[in-house]
mmCIF file of C-alpha atoms and ligand atoms in Angstrom:
data_model
loop_
_atom_site.group_PDB
_atom_site.id
_atom_site.type_symbol
_atom_site.label_atom_id
_atom_site.label_comp_id
_atom_site.label_asym_id
_atom_site.label_seq_id
_atom_site.Cartn_x
_atom_site.Cartn_y
_atom_site.Cartn_z
ATOM 1 C CA MET Q 763 -11.265 51.660 -16.441
ATOM 2 C CA THR Q 764 -12.213 55.237 -17.351
ATOM 3 C CA VAL Q 765 -9.567 57.617 -16.148
ATOM 4 C CA GLY Q 766 -7.877 60.930 -16.791
ATOM 5 C CA SER Q 767 -9.197 63.835 -18.743
ATOM 6 C CA THR Q 768 -12.769 64.219 -19.927
ATOM 7 C CA HIS Q 769 -14.677 66.579 -22.161
ATOM 8 C CA HIS Q 770 -15.764 68.341 -18.965
ATOM 9 C CA ASP Q 771 -12.078 68.863 -18.066
ATOM 10 C CA SER Q 772 -11.397 70.523 -21.430
ATOM 11 C CA VAL Q 773 -14.279 72.885 -20.802
ATOM 12 C CA ILE Q 774 -12.807 73.740 -17.396
ATOM 13 C CA ASN Q 775 -9.411 74.391 -18.929
ATOM 14 C CA PHE Q 776 -10.894 76.537 -21.672
ATOM 15 C CA ARG Q 777 -12.633 78.610 -19.009
ATOM 16 C CA PHE Q 778 -9.346 78.797 -17.103
ATOM 17 C CA LEU Q 779 -7.562 80.191 -20.141
ATOM 18 C CA MET Q 780 -10.303 82.570 -21.212
ATOM 19 C CA THR Q 781 -11.686 84.006 -18.013
ATOM 20 C CA LEU Q 782 -8.792 83.537 -15.622
ATOM 21 C CA GLU Q 783 -10.833 81.307 -13.336
ATOM 22 C CA PRO Q 784 -8.863 78.857 -11.171
ATOM 23 C CA LEU Q 785 -8.266 75.368 -12.552
ATOM 24 C CA THR Q 786 -8.703 72.491 -10.104
ATOM 25 C CA ILE Q 787 -6.676 69.295 -10.560
ATOM 26 C CA SER Q 788 -7.243 66.139 -8.477
ATOM 27 C CA VAL Q 789 -4.157 64.306 -7.244
ATOM 28 C CA LEU Q 790 -3.171 61.509 -4.892
ATOM 29 C CA ASP Q 791 0.329 61.379 -3.442
ATOM 30 C CA SER Q 792 2.257 58.300 -2.389
ATOM 31 C CA HIS Q 793 5.820 57.288 -1.723
ATOM 32 C CA THR Q 794 7.522 54.180 -3.060
ATOM 33 C CA GLU Q 795 10.362 53.151 -0.757
ATOM 34 C CA GLY Q 796 10.658 56.851 0.138
ATOM 35 C CA GLU Q 797 10.390 58.357 -3.348
ATOM 36 C CA PRO Q 798 7.248 60.449 -3.949
ATOM 37 C CA THR Q 799 4.750 60.049 -6.797
ATOM 38 C CA ARG Q 800 1.835 62.405 -7.506
ATOM 39 C CA VAL Q 801 -0.864 60.709 -9.578
ATOM 40 C CA VAL Q 802 -3.147 63.118 -11.480
ATOM 41 C CA THR Q 803 -6.619 61.555 -11.555
ATOM 42 C CA GLY Q 804 -8.805 64.397 -12.842
ATOM 43 C CA GLY Q 805 -9.103 67.986 -14.009
ATOM 44 C CA PHE Q 806 -6.307 67.788 -16.578
ATOM 45 C CA PRO Q 807 -7.244 68.933 -20.107
ATOM 46 C CA GLU Q 808 -7.625 66.374 -22.863
ATOM 47 C CA LEU Q 809 -4.409 65.532 -24.722
ATOM 48 C CA SER Q 810 -4.466 65.036 -28.480
ATOM 49 C CA GLY Q 811 -2.732 62.107 -30.183
ATOM 50 C CA SER Q 812 -3.419 58.512 -31.086
ATOM 51 C CA ASP Q 813 -0.556 56.935 -29.128
ATOM 52 C CA MET Q 814 1.296 57.661 -25.894
ATOM 53 C CA LYS Q 815 4.218 59.356 -27.687
ATOM 54 C CA ALA Q 816 1.825 61.704 -29.496
ATOM 55 C CA LYS Q 817 0.016 62.402 -26.211
ATOM 56 C CA LEU Q 818 3.374 63.235 -24.646
ATOM 57 C CA GLY Q 819 3.926 65.678 -27.539
ATOM 58 C CA SER Q 820 0.585 67.331 -26.775
ATOM 59 C CA PHE Q 821 1.442 67.530 -23.042
ATOM 60 C CA GLU Q 822 4.813 69.149 -23.819
ATOM 61 C CA ARG Q 823 3.524 71.515 -26.473
ATOM 62 C CA ASP Q 824 0.156 72.540 -25.054
ATOM 63 C CA TYR Q 825 0.313 72.088 -21.282
ATOM 64 C CA ASP Q 826 3.917 72.212 -20.113
ATOM 65 C CA GLN Q 827 2.958 75.001 -17.693
ATOM 66 C CA LEU Q 828 0.599 72.566 -15.983
ATOM 67 C CA ARG Q 829 3.500 70.115 -15.579
ATOM 68 C CA SER Q 830 5.428 72.678 -13.548
ATOM 69 C CA ALA Q 831 2.272 73.918 -11.782
ATOM 70 C CA ILE Q 832 1.583 70.376 -10.526
ATOM 71 C CA ILE Q 833 5.118 69.247 -9.690
ATOM 72 C CA ALA Q 834 7.229 72.315 -8.846
ATOM 73 C CA GLU Q 835 7.093 74.366 -5.667
ATOM 74 C CA PRO Q 836 4.919 75.690 -4.089
ATOM 75 C CA ARG Q 837 2.564 72.714 -4.774
ATOM 76 C CA GLY Q 838 5.264 70.087 -5.269
ATOM 77 C CA HIS Q 839 9.026 69.789 -4.895
ATOM 78 C CA SER Q 840 12.077 68.685 -6.835
ATOM 79 C CA ALA Q 841 12.081 65.034 -5.689
ATOM 80 C CA MET Q 842 8.489 64.443 -6.766
ATOM 81 C CA VAL Q 843 7.530 62.549 -9.947
ATOM 82 C CA GLY Q 844 4.127 63.160 -11.526
ATOM 83 C CA ALA Q 845 2.033 60.456 -13.204
ATOM 84 C CA LEU Q 846 -0.774 61.657 -15.463
ATOM 85 C CA LEU Q 847 -3.319 58.847 -15.520
ATOM 86 C CA LEU Q 848 -4.955 58.329 -18.925
ATOM 87 C CA ASP Q 849 -7.326 55.964 -20.629
ATOM 88 C CA PRO Q 850 -5.408 53.312 -22.580
ATOM 89 C CA ILE Q 851 -5.120 53.605 -26.362
ATOM 90 C CA ASP Q 852 -5.607 49.844 -26.691
ATOM 91 C CA PRO Q 853 -8.748 48.850 -24.771
ATOM 92 C CA GLU Q 854 -7.078 45.514 -23.963
ATOM 93 C CA ASN Q 855 -4.793 47.445 -21.592
ATOM 94 C CA ASP Q 856 -5.882 48.876 -18.248
ATOM 95 C CA CYS Q 857 -4.620 52.453 -18.387
ATOM 96 C CA GLY Q 858 -2.011 54.796 -19.806
ATOM 97 C CA VAL Q 859 0.409 57.039 -17.942
ATOM 98 C CA ILE Q 860 2.809 59.868 -18.713
ATOM 99 C CA PHE Q 861 5.503 60.471 -16.088
ATOM 100 C CA PHE Q 862 6.953 63.934 -15.522
ATOM 101 C CA ASP Q 863 9.139 65.830 -13.090
ATOM 102 C CA ASN Q 864 10.539 69.284 -12.351
ATOM 103 C CA ALA Q 865 12.813 69.104 -15.438
ATOM 104 C CA GLY Q 866 10.515 67.537 -18.051
ATOM 105 C CA TYR Q 867 9.210 64.079 -18.935
ATOM 106 C CA LEU Q 868 10.315 60.504 -18.177
ATOM 107 C CA GLY Q 869 9.923 57.573 -20.575
ATOM 108 C CA MET Q 870 9.193 55.140 -17.770
ATOM 109 C CA CYS Q 871 9.369 55.264 -14.009
ATOM 110 C CA GLY Q 872 9.620 52.145 -11.849
ATOM 111 C CA HIS Q 873 8.849 53.681 -8.486
ATOM 112 C CA GLY Q 874 6.122 55.777 -10.145
ATOM 113 C CA THR Q 875 4.441 52.665 -11.586
ATOM 114 C CA ILE Q 876 4.432 51.035 -8.148
ATOM 115 C CA GLY Q 877 2.959 54.263 -6.697
ATOM 116 C CA LEU Q 878 0.358 54.408 -9.484
ATOM 117 C CA VAL Q 879 -0.817 50.827 -8.880
ATOM 118 C CA ARG Q 880 -1.143 51.342 -5.124
ATOM 119 C CA THR Q 881 -3.031 54.591 -5.797
ATOM 120 C CA LEU Q 882 -5.431 52.778 -8.142
ATOM 121 C CA GLU Q 883 -5.964 50.189 -5.416
ATOM 122 C CA TYR Q 884 -6.642 52.976 -2.894
ATOM 123 C CA ILE Q 885 -9.355 54.553 -5.085
ATOM 124 C CA GLY Q 886 -10.922 51.157 -5.804
ATOM 125 C CA GLU Q 887 -9.688 50.866 -9.411
ATOM 126 C CA ALA Q 888 -7.314 47.916 -8.885
ATOM 127 C CA ASP Q 889 -7.414 44.613 -7.005
ATOM 128 C CA PRO Q 890 -4.610 42.106 -6.511
ATOM 129 C CA GLY Q 891 -3.726 40.823 -9.983
ATOM 130 C CA THR Q 892 -2.049 42.134 -13.116
ATOM 131 C CA LEU Q 893 -2.529 45.497 -14.840
ATOM 132 C CA ASN Q 894 -1.183 46.339 -18.295
ATOM 133 C CA ILE Q 895 -0.070 49.949 -18.409
ATOM 134 C CA GLU Q 896 0.837 51.950 -21.521
ATOM 135 C CA THR Q 897 3.855 54.225 -21.073
ATOM 136 C CA VAL Q 898 5.628 56.450 -23.568
ATOM 137 C CA VAL Q 899 8.322 53.771 -24.084
ATOM 138 C CA GLY Q 900 6.063 50.713 -24.234
ATOM 139 C CA VAL Q 901 3.571 48.616 -22.323
ATOM 140 C CA VAL Q 902 4.643 47.421 -18.883
ATOM 141 C CA SER Q 903 2.729 45.041 -16.653
ATOM 142 C CA ALA Q 904 2.375 45.407 -12.922
ATOM 143 C CA GLU Q 905 1.265 42.729 -10.504
ATOM 144 C CA LEU Q 906 -0.341 43.918 -7.296
ATOM 145 C CA HIS Q 907 0.355 41.246 -4.663
ATOM 146 C CA SER Q 908 -1.918 40.545 -1.715
ATOM 147 C CA ASP Q 909 0.727 41.901 0.711
ATOM 148 C CA GLY Q 910 0.539 45.304 -1.048
ATOM 149 C CA SER Q 911 3.860 45.003 -2.854
ATOM 150 C CA VAL Q 912 3.928 45.493 -6.633
ATOM 151 C CA SER Q 913 6.089 43.745 -9.248
ATOM 152 C CA VAL Q 914 6.702 45.801 -12.374
ATOM 153 C CA ARG Q 915 7.693 43.898 -15.510
ATOM 154 C CA ASN Q 916 9.595 46.627 -17.276
ATOM 155 C CA VAL Q 917 10.453 47.363 -20.903
ATOM 156 C CA PRO Q 918 13.453 45.477 -22.415
ATOM 157 C CA SER Q 919 16.680 46.788 -20.913
ATOM 158 C CA TYR Q 920 20.271 46.641 -22.144
ATOM 159 C CA ARG Q 921 23.786 48.012 -21.863
ATOM 160 C CA LEU Q 922 24.803 50.152 -24.806
ATOM 161 C CA GLU Q 923 28.481 50.708 -23.897
ATOM 162 C CA LYS Q 924 30.829 49.545 -21.158
ATOM 163 C CA GLY Q 925 33.503 51.588 -19.368
ATOM 164 C CA VAL Q 926 33.057 54.872 -21.242
ATOM 165 C CA PRO Q 927 35.613 57.487 -20.069
ATOM 166 C CA VAL Q 928 34.496 61.073 -19.571
ATOM 167 C CA GLY Q 929 36.559 64.025 -18.351
ATOM 168 C CA VAL Q 930 34.621 65.765 -15.578
ATOM 169 C CA PRO Q 931 35.738 69.319 -14.720
ATOM 170 C CA GLY Q 932 36.926 69.430 -11.111
ATOM 171 C CA PHE Q 933 36.919 65.623 -10.756
ATOM 172 C CA GLY Q 934 39.139 64.227 -13.554
ATOM 173 C CA GLU Q 935 38.382 61.170 -15.648
ATOM 174 C CA VAL Q 936 35.387 59.069 -14.643
ATOM 175 C CA LYS Q 937 34.375 55.751 -16.252
ATOM 176 C CA GLY Q 938 30.853 54.426 -16.523
ATOM 177 C CA ASP Q 939 28.497 52.175 -18.456
ATOM 178 C CA ILE Q 940 25.741 53.625 -20.633
ATOM 179 C CA ALA Q 941 22.567 51.557 -20.226
ATOM 180 C CA TRP Q 942 18.827 51.718 -20.863
ATOM 181 C CA GLY Q 943 16.200 50.642 -18.325
ATOM 182 C CA GLY Q 944 13.284 52.767 -19.565
ATOM 183 C CA ASN Q 945 15.443 55.914 -19.133
ATOM 184 C CA TRP Q 946 19.128 56.435 -19.993
ATOM 185 C CA PHE Q 947 21.706 55.930 -17.244
ATOM 186 C CA PHE Q 948 25.433 56.392 -16.735
ATOM 187 C CA LEU Q 949 26.425 53.806 -14.120
ATOM 188 C CA ILE Q 950 29.600 54.406 -12.123
ATOM 189 C CA GLU Q 951 31.232 51.700 -10.025
ATOM 190 C CA GLU Q 952 34.502 53.484 -9.183
ATOM 191 C CA HIS Q 953 34.123 56.737 -7.255
ATOM 192 C CA PRO Q 954 35.425 58.113 -3.960
ATOM 193 C CA PHE Q 955 32.122 58.237 -2.043
ATOM 194 C CA GLU Q 956 30.717 56.209 0.793
ATOM 195 C CA ILE Q 957 27.089 56.095 -0.280
ATOM 196 C CA GLY Q 958 24.777 57.203 2.531
ATOM 197 C CA PRO Q 959 22.695 60.133 3.760
ATOM 198 C CA SER Q 960 25.757 62.062 4.982
ATOM 199 C CA THR Q 961 27.342 62.274 1.509
ATOM 200 C CA ILE Q 962 24.216 63.207 -0.479
ATOM 201 C CA GLY Q 963 25.407 66.809 -1.012
ATOM 202 C CA GLU Q 964 28.831 65.761 -2.355
ATOM 203 C CA MET Q 965 27.365 62.986 -4.521
ATOM 204 C CA THR Q 966 24.787 65.386 -5.940
ATOM 205 C CA ALA Q 967 27.566 67.831 -6.921
ATOM 206 C CA PHE Q 968 29.653 65.024 -8.462
ATOM 207 C CA THR Q 969 26.849 63.349 -10.422
ATOM 208 C CA THR Q 970 25.535 66.707 -11.652
ATOM 209 C CA ALA Q 971 29.044 67.494 -12.967
ATOM 210 C CA VAL Q 972 29.144 64.050 -14.653
ATOM 211 C CA LYS Q 973 25.728 64.615 -16.263
ATOM 212 C CA ASN Q 974 26.812 68.028 -17.580
ATOM 213 C CA ALA Q 975 30.122 66.589 -18.873
ATOM 214 C CA LEU Q 976 28.291 63.794 -20.738
ATOM 215 C CA ALA Q 977 26.108 66.406 -22.442
ATOM 216 C CA ASP Q 978 29.088 68.709 -23.210
ATOM 217 C CA LYS Q 979 31.057 65.841 -24.766
ATOM 218 C CA GLY Q 980 28.083 64.652 -26.833
ATOM 219 C CA LEU Q 981 27.891 61.272 -25.052
ATOM 220 C CA THR Q 982 24.324 60.052 -25.421
ATOM 221 C CA GLY Q 983 22.068 57.048 -25.391
ATOM 222 C CA GLU Q 984 20.722 55.504 -28.571
ATOM 223 C CA GLY Q 985 19.573 57.959 -31.249
ATOM 224 C CA GLY Q 986 21.272 60.898 -29.524
ATOM 225 C CA ALA Q 987 19.027 60.628 -26.446
ATOM 226 C CA GLU Q 988 20.250 62.597 -23.442
ATOM 227 C CA ILE Q 989 21.695 60.540 -20.568
ATOM 228 C CA ASP Q 990 19.705 62.238 -17.833
ATOM 229 C CA HIS Q 991 20.275 59.854 -14.892
ATOM 230 C CA VAL Q 992 23.629 59.160 -13.212
ATOM 231 C CA GLU Q 993 23.962 56.222 -10.818
ATOM 232 C CA LEU Q 994 26.718 55.440 -8.292
ATOM 233 C CA PHE Q 995 27.151 52.034 -6.635
ATOM 234 C CA SER Q 996 28.877 50.613 -3.588
ATOM 235 C CA GLN Q 997 28.860 47.468 -1.478
ATOM 236 C CA SER Q 998 26.084 47.025 1.046
ATOM 237 C CA GLU Q 999 25.934 44.904 4.182
ATOM 238 C CA THR Q 1000 22.193 44.371 3.860
ATOM 239 C CA ALA Q 1001 21.653 44.037 0.086
ATOM 240 C CA ASP Q 1002 23.597 43.100 -3.048
ATOM 241 C CA SER Q 1003 24.437 46.740 -3.694
ATOM 242 C CA ARG Q 1004 23.617 50.258 -2.550
ATOM 243 C CA ASN Q 1005 23.046 53.104 -5.001
ATOM 244 C CA PHE Q 1006 22.709 56.837 -5.339
ATOM 245 C CA VAL Q 1007 20.731 57.997 -8.385
ATOM 246 C CA LEU Q 1008 20.700 61.553 -9.683
ATOM 247 C CA CYS Q 1009 17.454 62.319 -11.519
ATOM 248 C CA PRO Q 1010 17.002 64.790 -14.412
ATOM 249 C CA GLY Q 1011 15.999 67.722 -12.188
ATOM 250 C CA ASN Q 1012 19.218 67.301 -10.139
ATOM 251 C CA ASP Q 1013 17.527 65.832 -7.087
ATOM 252 C CA TYR Q 1014 18.229 62.243 -6.010
ATOM 253 C CA ASP Q 1015 15.970 59.209 -5.970
ATOM 254 C CA ARG Q 1016 14.989 58.224 -2.445
ATOM 255 C CA SER Q 1017 14.074 54.750 -3.748
ATOM 256 C CA PRO Q 1018 16.608 52.430 -5.433
ATOM 257 C CA CYS Q 1019 15.139 53.644 -8.800
ATOM 258 C CA GLY Q 1020 13.191 51.077 -10.807
ATOM 259 C CA THR Q 1021 14.556 52.017 -14.217
ATOM 260 C CA GLY Q 1022 18.057 52.451 -12.714
ATOM 261 C CA THR Q 1023 17.898 48.983 -11.158
ATOM 262 C CA SER Q 1024 16.744 47.628 -14.545
ATOM 263 C CA ALA Q 1025 19.781 49.261 -16.207
ATOM 264 C CA LYS Q 1026 22.001 47.845 -13.451
ATOM 265 C CA ILE Q 1027 20.855 44.243 -13.894
ATOM 266 C CA ALA Q 1028 21.277 44.600 -17.673
ATOM 267 C CA CYS Q 1029 24.946 45.506 -16.993
ATOM 268 C CA LEU Q 1030 25.363 42.632 -14.514
ATOM 269 C CA TYR Q 1031 23.969 40.206 -17.109
ATOM 270 C CA ALA Q 1032 26.241 41.617 -19.808
ATOM 271 C CA ASP Q 1033 29.222 41.024 -17.462
ATOM 272 C CA GLY Q 1034 28.083 37.448 -16.695
ATOM 273 C CA LYS Q 1035 27.479 38.367 -13.027
ATOM 274 C CA LEU Q 1036 23.720 37.696 -12.799
ATOM 275 C CA ASP Q 1037 21.696 34.824 -14.251
ATOM 276 C CA GLU Q 1038 18.144 34.674 -15.471
ATOM 277 C CA GLY Q 1039 15.760 34.183 -12.505
ATOM 278 C CA GLU Q 1040 18.397 35.067 -9.878
ATOM 279 C CA LYS Q 1041 17.334 37.711 -7.352
ATOM 280 C CA TRP Q 1042 19.182 40.999 -6.917
ATOM 281 C CA PHE Q 1043 18.452 43.205 -3.907
ATOM 282 C CA GLN Q 1044 19.159 46.853 -4.638
ATOM 283 C CA GLU Q 1045 19.308 49.265 -1.727
ATOM 284 C CA SER Q 1046 18.808 53.037 -1.995
ATOM 285 C CA VAL Q 1047 20.875 55.787 -0.420
ATOM 286 C CA ILE Q 1048 18.315 55.971 2.420
ATOM 287 C CA GLY Q 1049 18.312 52.183 2.969
ATOM 288 C CA SER Q 1050 15.031 51.206 1.252
ATOM 289 C CA ARG Q 1051 15.051 48.209 -1.128
ATOM 290 C CA PHE Q 1052 13.799 46.778 -4.399
ATOM 291 C CA GLU Q 1053 13.970 43.113 -5.343
ATOM 292 C CA ALA Q 1054 14.954 42.656 -8.995
ATOM 293 C CA SER Q 1055 15.295 39.757 -11.414
ATOM 294 C CA PHE Q 1056 15.062 39.251 -15.160
ATOM 295 C CA GLU Q 1057 14.037 36.832 -17.863
ATOM 296 C CA ILE Q 1058 15.309 36.597 -21.420
ATOM 297 C CA VAL Q 1059 12.493 36.652 -23.969
ATOM 298 C CA GLU Q 1060 13.361 36.417 -27.673
ATOM 299 C CA GLY Q 1061 16.900 37.523 -26.854
ATOM 300 C CA LYS Q 1062 15.786 40.574 -24.846
ATOM 301 C CA LEU Q 1063 16.305 41.111 -21.137
ATOM 302 C CA ILE Q 1064 13.028 41.894 -19.359
ATOM 303 C CA PRO Q 1065 13.537 43.105 -15.770
ATOM 304 C CA THR Q 1066 11.016 42.757 -12.967
ATOM 305 C CA ILE Q 1067 11.268 45.135 -10.015
ATOM 306 C CA ARG Q 1068 9.329 44.580 -6.790
ATOM 307 C CA GLY Q 1069 8.703 47.146 -4.069
ATOM 308 C CA THR Q 1070 6.031 48.768 -1.946
ATOM 309 C CA ALA Q 1071 4.298 52.141 -1.988
ATOM 310 C CA ARG Q 1072 2.024 53.875 0.486
ATOM 311 C CA VAL Q 1073 -0.601 56.496 -0.289
ATOM 312 C CA THR Q 1074 0.079 59.614 1.765
ATOM 313 C CA SER Q 1075 -2.502 62.220 0.721
ATOM 314 C CA ARG Q 1076 -5.346 63.163 -1.575
ATOM 315 C CA ALA Q 1077 -5.832 66.754 -2.686
ATOM 316 C CA GLU Q 1078 -7.287 69.228 -5.137
ATOM 317 C CA LEU Q 1079 -4.612 71.524 -6.539
ATOM 318 C CA ILE Q 1080 -5.911 75.024 -7.183
ATOM 319 C CA ILE Q 1081 -4.132 76.788 -10.020
ATOM 320 C CA ASP Q 1082 -5.234 80.395 -9.920
ATOM 321 C CA PRO Q 1083 -4.023 82.387 -12.945
ATOM 322 C CA ASN Q 1084 -3.884 85.498 -10.764
ATOM 323 C CA ASP Q 1085 -1.257 83.816 -8.598
ATOM 324 C CA PRO Q 1086 2.243 84.971 -9.676
ATOM 325 C CA PHE Q 1087 3.418 81.402 -8.975
ATOM 326 C CA ALA Q 1088 0.473 79.747 -10.755
ATOM 327 C CA HIS Q 1089 2.866 77.677 -12.878
ATOM 328 C CA GLY Q 1090 5.397 76.938 -10.159
ATOM 329 C CA ILE Q 1091 8.423 78.759 -8.887
ATOM 330 C CA GLY Q 1092 11.041 79.214 -11.567
ATOM 331 C CA LYS Q 1093 8.758 78.441 -14.474
ATOM 332 C CA ASP Q 1094 7.144 81.472 -16.082
ATOM 333 C CA SER Q 1095 6.280 82.874 -12.665
ATOM 334 C CA LEU Q 1096 5.625 86.580 -12.704
ATOM 335 C CA TYR Q 1097 8.456 87.163 -10.221
ATOM 336 C CA LYS Q 1098 11.065 85.449 -12.418
HETATM 337 O O1 PYC A 2251 12.021 54.478 -10.251
HETATM 338 O O2 PYC A 2251 12.449 54.480 -12.394
HETATM 339 C C1 PYC A 2251 12.363 55.041 -11.313
HETATM 340 C C2 PYC A 2251 12.654 56.494 -11.254
HETATM 341 C C3 PYC A 2251 13.087 57.299 -12.263
HETATM 342 C C4 PYC A 2251 13.230 58.576 -11.720
HETATM 343 C C5 PYC A 2251 12.876 58.513 -10.400
HETATM 344 N N1 PYC A 2251 12.536 57.234 -10.134
#
């Protein structure tokens, strides 16, 4: 599969920088169980680097303004996750992807991978079967089923620490588990909220305060990594659990969050509450669902998350350097 940036794209970008001509970027939008993904299929300049981490470095260093141009208002919005489609480094794999949002970059994204696979199917680049996809945190595989659902076999997931107390200004002490599911999560079981659309504002305020408190107190994931997702749980009448997930840009996940569900099942396994091969149905705050399970391979827990995405639009983004909001509202815009 030949995807992503080309020599031609670099020429376009060079012209964009030198002569202030508009840059045109091709995207397809989808939603996965309600959560939007914008897949960038063309027009993005070539990234340097010989692996996905190095390519992420090039994206951050050289083209961060394009991240905000593509994903922030007025072309995008704070709930949207971008997926820059790339050629794979290893030709044995099918493609590479770098996920990004209004705040920065994501190691992995479960709903975004499901959206990416359905988008590839829509443009004729994928058929039912398995795709191997290189992400910044490792290779994941995704099976496109004939009913249109997609199963993502995620990176190894685990709980780092159980029941970590953190003092949250305005809310008192809160306890949560720190776990990895492709991103870092703080998972909170005990909280005062009834999780549903009517409490989204209060839960956003609470989880944002928790995220800030974790950073202030120096509580991190492995290697000092920022815990940039906070997840609340409650009982559900129609699934095993219902969640609310705050994402790095302080908007919430409309889907049950693929990496968050991976972190959740790693905690359930660590507590002896879920067995290998058993199904776990995770519901989102808006009532959409993922099916999750895991296998243990060489002592590591490998989650699989299944859900559905639908393509919603196809567009050419026009990034005109004469536009004061060329790089998105709030990011280097001339009105800032
Ligand atoms: O599905 O993994 C996910 C995800 C991360 C942030 C938003 N969605």
